[in-house]
Amino acid sequence: MDTVAEIKSMLIILWNGGSFDDERYQYSKRILIQNQKTRELLPLWLLSSFDGSSLYAHFDSLDIPINQVHSYIARELDPAIQYLLSKITIHDIEISGALSSYDNHSISAVWKKALERKNDDPEGAITVARTLIEELCKHILDDLKIEYDEKCDLPKLYNQCAKSLNLGPSQHTEQQFKQILGGCQSVVEGMGSLRNKLSDAHGGGRKRVKPAPRHAALAVNLAGSMAMFLIETFQARKDEGLGESNAA
């Protein structure tokens, strides 16, 4: 939905005489047309326009009052926006809220990118899902003033972050907690393996398996759930004074 909304905003700015980024427009349109349903819902004039000049020429040729062009753009893109809105789940909204409460820009931007690509770009979505966990772990460790190796792999980074939040399985004696927290470790390890096998982060040979949207949904949903759990735990530990004790 954010991609369509971005294009809508770009078109309105273009009509109002503002600057237009042709490369950004082409990139955003490529993401949308990768999904057959989204492509079918986009207006033909948008699909056939490749830059700001051709778009402006289309608007200028419309047989409608100049002050109604904004409404025309909104009406033409609304079917695609409504379709993409229908794909957003309550779970996605809850995770978005949790991430926004912790970080209003960088982490939330990664999450939005994962949601955008989940249906249209499975390989890219899997890559971004892993990036979400990696970025969040680094943010939390930075906030706790704990040093880490920038080049360490995701499982090691997560384990360091988890232990700083008292989420390491070895830090608990109750079998139920050890099992759940061990499962969280396995999810993160599996995320790294899934990314290496199915994402667009590495080149593949002829036998490479192409991920389906369901694979991307699995990766994104797991990453989102883990991110929300880490943030809620960090905020709870912060209220208990964990940040001050680690900084000392």
CSV table of N, CA, C and O in Angstrom, one decimal, residues 98-139:
chain,number,residue,atom,x,y,z
A,98,ALA,N,4.1,-1.6,17.6
A,98,ALA,CA,5.2,-1.9,18.5
A,98,ALA,C,6.5,-1.3,18.0
A,98,ALA,O,7.2,-0.6,18.8
A,99,LEU,N,6.7,-1.4,16.7
A,99,LEU,CA,8.0,-0.9,16.1
A,99,LEU,C,8.0,0.7,16.2
A,99,LEU,O,9.0,1.3,16.4
A,100,SER,N,6.8,1.3,15.9
A,100,SER,CA,6.7,2.7,15.9
A,100,SER,C,6.9,3.3,17.3
A,100,SER,O,7.5,4.4,17.5
A,101,SER,N,6.5,2.5,18.3
A,101,SER,CA,6.7,3.0,19.7
A,101,SER,C,8.2,3.0,20.1
A,101,SER,O,8.6,3.7,21.0
A,102,TYR,N,9.0,2.2,19.4
A,102,TYR,CA,10.4,2.1,19.7
A,102,TYR,C,11.2,3.0,18.8
A,102,TYR,O,12.1,3.7,19.3
A,103,ASP,N,10.9,3.0,17.6
A,103,ASP,CA,11.7,3.8,16.6
A,103,ASP,C,10.7,4.2,15.5
A,103,ASP,O,10.1,3.4,14.8
A,104,ASN,N,10.6,5.5,15.3
A,104,ASN,CA,9.7,6.1,14.3
A,104,ASN,C,10.2,6.1,12.9
A,104,ASN,O,9.5,6.6,12.0
A,105,HIS,N,11.4,5.7,12.7
A,105,HIS,CA,11.9,5.8,11.3
A,105,HIS,C,12.6,4.6,10.8
A,105,HIS,O,12.0,3.8,10.0
A,106,SER,N,13.8,4.3,11.2
A,106,SER,CA,14.6,3.3,10.5
A,106,SER,C,14.1,1.9,10.6
A,106,SER,O,13.9,1.2,9.6
A,107,ILE,N,13.7,1.4,11.9
A,107,ILE,CA,13.2,0.1,12.0
A,107,ILE,C,11.9,0.0,11.4
A,107,ILE,O,11.6,-1.0,10.7
A,108,SER,N,11.0,1.0,11.6
A,108,SER,CA,9.7,1.0,10.9
A,108,SER,C,9.8,0.9,9.4
A,108,SER,O,9.0,0.3,8.8
A,109,ALA,N,10.8,1.6,8.9
A,109,ALA,CA,10.9,1.7,7.4
A,109,ALA,C,11.3,0.3,6.9
A,109,ALA,O,10.8,-0.1,5.8
A,110,VAL,N,12.1,-0.5,7.6
A,110,VAL,CA,12.5,-1.8,7.2
A,110,VAL,C,11.2,-2.7,7.2
A,110,VAL,O,11.0,-3.5,6.3
A,111,TRP,N,10.4,-2.6,8.3
A,111,TRP,CA,9.2,-3.4,8.4
A,111,TRP,C,8.2,-3.1,7.3
A,111,TRP,O,7.7,-4.0,6.7
A,112,LYS,N,8.0,-1.8,7.0
A,112,LYS,CA,7.1,-1.5,5.9
A,112,LYS,C,7.6,-2.0,4.6
A,112,LYS,O,6.8,-2.5,3.7
A,113,LYS,N,8.9,-2.0,4.4
A,113,LYS,CA,9.5,-2.6,3.1
A,113,LYS,C,9.2,-4.1,3.1
A,113,LYS,O,8.9,-4.6,2.0
A,114,ALA,N,9.3,-4.8,4.2
A,114,ALA,CA,9.0,-6.2,4.2
A,114,ALA,C,7.6,-6.5,3.9
A,114,ALA,O,7.3,-7.4,3.1
A,115,LEU,N,6.7,-5.7,4.4
A,115,LEU,CA,5.2,-5.9,4.1
A,115,LEU,C,4.9,-5.6,2.7
A,115,LEU,O,4.2,-6.3,2.1
A,116,GLU,N,5.6,-4.6,2.1
A,116,GLU,CA,5.3,-4.3,0.7
A,116,GLU,C,5.8,-5.4,-0.2
A,116,GLU,O,5.1,-5.7,-1.2
A,117,ARG,N,6.9,-6.0,0.1
A,117,ARG,CA,7.4,-7.1,-0.8
A,117,ARG,C,6.9,-8.5,-0.5
A,117,ARG,O,7.1,-9.4,-1.3
A,118,LYS,N,6.1,-8.6,0.6
A,118,LYS,CA,5.7,-10.0,0.9
A,118,LYS,C,4.9,-10.7,-0.2
A,118,LYS,O,5.1,-11.9,-0.4
A,119,ASN,N,4.0,-10.0,-0.9
A,119,ASN,CA,3.2,-10.6,-1.9
A,119,ASN,C,3.8,-10.4,-3.3
A,119,ASN,O,3.7,-11.3,-4.2
A,120,ASP,N,4.5,-9.3,-3.5
A,120,ASP,CA,5.0,-9.0,-4.9
A,120,ASP,C,6.4,-9.4,-5.1
A,120,ASP,O,6.8,-9.6,-6.3
A,121,ASP,N,7.3,-9.5,-4.1
A,121,ASP,CA,8.7,-9.8,-4.3
A,121,ASP,C,9.2,-10.7,-3.2
A,121,ASP,O,9.8,-10.3,-2.2
A,122,PRO,N,8.8,-12.0,-3.2
A,122,PRO,CA,9.2,-12.9,-2.2
A,122,PRO,C,10.6,-13.0,-1.8
A,122,PRO,O,11.0,-13.0,-0.6
A,123,GLU,N,11.5,-13.0,-2.8
A,123,GLU,CA,12.9,-13.0,-2.5
A,123,GLU,C,13.4,-11.8,-1.7
A,123,GLU,O,14.1,-11.9,-0.8
A,124,GLY,N,13.0,-10.6,-2.2
A,124,GLY,CA,13.3,-9.4,-1.5
A,124,GLY,C,12.7,-9.3,-0.1
A,124,GLY,O,13.4,-8.8,0.8
A,125,ALA,N,11.5,-9.9,0.1
A,125,ALA,CA,10.9,-9.8,1.4
A,125,ALA,C,11.7,-10.7,2.4
A,125,ALA,O,11.8,-10.3,3.6
A,126,ILE,N,12.2,-11.8,2.0
A,126,ILE,CA,13.0,-12.7,2.8
A,126,ILE,C,14.3,-12.0,3.3
A,126,ILE,O,14.7,-12.1,4.4
A,127,THR,N,14.9,-11.3,2.3
A,127,THR,CA,16.1,-10.6,2.7
A,127,THR,C,15.8,-9.5,3.7
A,127,THR,O,16.5,-9.3,4.7
A,128,VAL,N,14.7,-8.7,3.5
A,128,VAL,CA,14.4,-7.7,4.4
A,128,VAL,C,13.9,-8.2,5.8
A,128,VAL,O,14.2,-7.6,6.8
A,129,ALA,N,13.3,-9.3,5.8
A,129,ALA,CA,12.9,-9.9,7.1
A,129,ALA,C,14.1,-10.2,8.0
A,129,ALA,O,14.1,-9.9,9.2
A,130,ARG,N,15.1,-10.7,7.4
A,130,ARG,CA,16.4,-11.0,8.1
A,130,ARG,C,17.0,-9.6,8.6
A,130,ARG,O,17.5,-9.5,9.7
A,131,THR,N,17.0,-8.6,7.7
A,131,THR,CA,17.5,-7.3,8.0
A,131,THR,C,16.8,-6.7,9.2
A,131,THR,O,17.4,-6.0,10.0
A,132,LEU,N,15.5,-6.9,9.3
A,132,LEU,CA,14.7,-6.4,10.4
A,132,LEU,C,15.3,-6.8,11.7
A,132,LEU,O,15.5,-6.0,12.6
A,133,ILE,N,15.5,-8.1,11.9
A,133,ILE,CA,16.0,-8.7,13.1
A,133,ILE,C,17.4,-8.1,13.4
A,133,ILE,O,17.7,-7.8,14.5
A,134,GLU,N,18.2,-8.1,12.4
A,134,GLU,CA,19.6,-7.7,12.5
A,134,GLU,C,19.7,-6.2,13.0
A,134,GLU,O,20.4,-5.8,13.9
A,135,GLU,N,18.9,-5.4,12.3
A,135,GLU,CA,18.9,-3.9,12.6
A,135,GLU,C,18.4,-3.7,14.0
A,135,GLU,O,18.9,-2.9,14.8
A,136,LEU,N,17.3,-4.4,14.4
A,136,LEU,CA,16.7,-4.2,15.7
A,136,LEU,C,17.7,-4.6,16.8
A,136,LEU,O,17.8,-4.0,17.8
A,137,CYS,N,18.3,-5.8,16.6
A,137,CYS,CA,19.3,-6.2,17.6
A,137,CYS,C,20.4,-5.2,17.8
A,137,CYS,O,20.8,-4.9,19.0
A,138,LYS,N,20.9,-4.6,16.7
A,138,LYS,CA,22.0,-3.6,16.8
A,138,LYS,C,21.4,-2.3,17.5
A,138,LYS,O,22.2,-1.7,18.3
A,139,HIS,N,20.2,-1.9,17.2
A,139,HIS,CA,19.6,-0.8,17.9
A,139,HIS,C,19.5,-1.0,19.4
A,139,HIS,O,19.9,-0.1,20.2
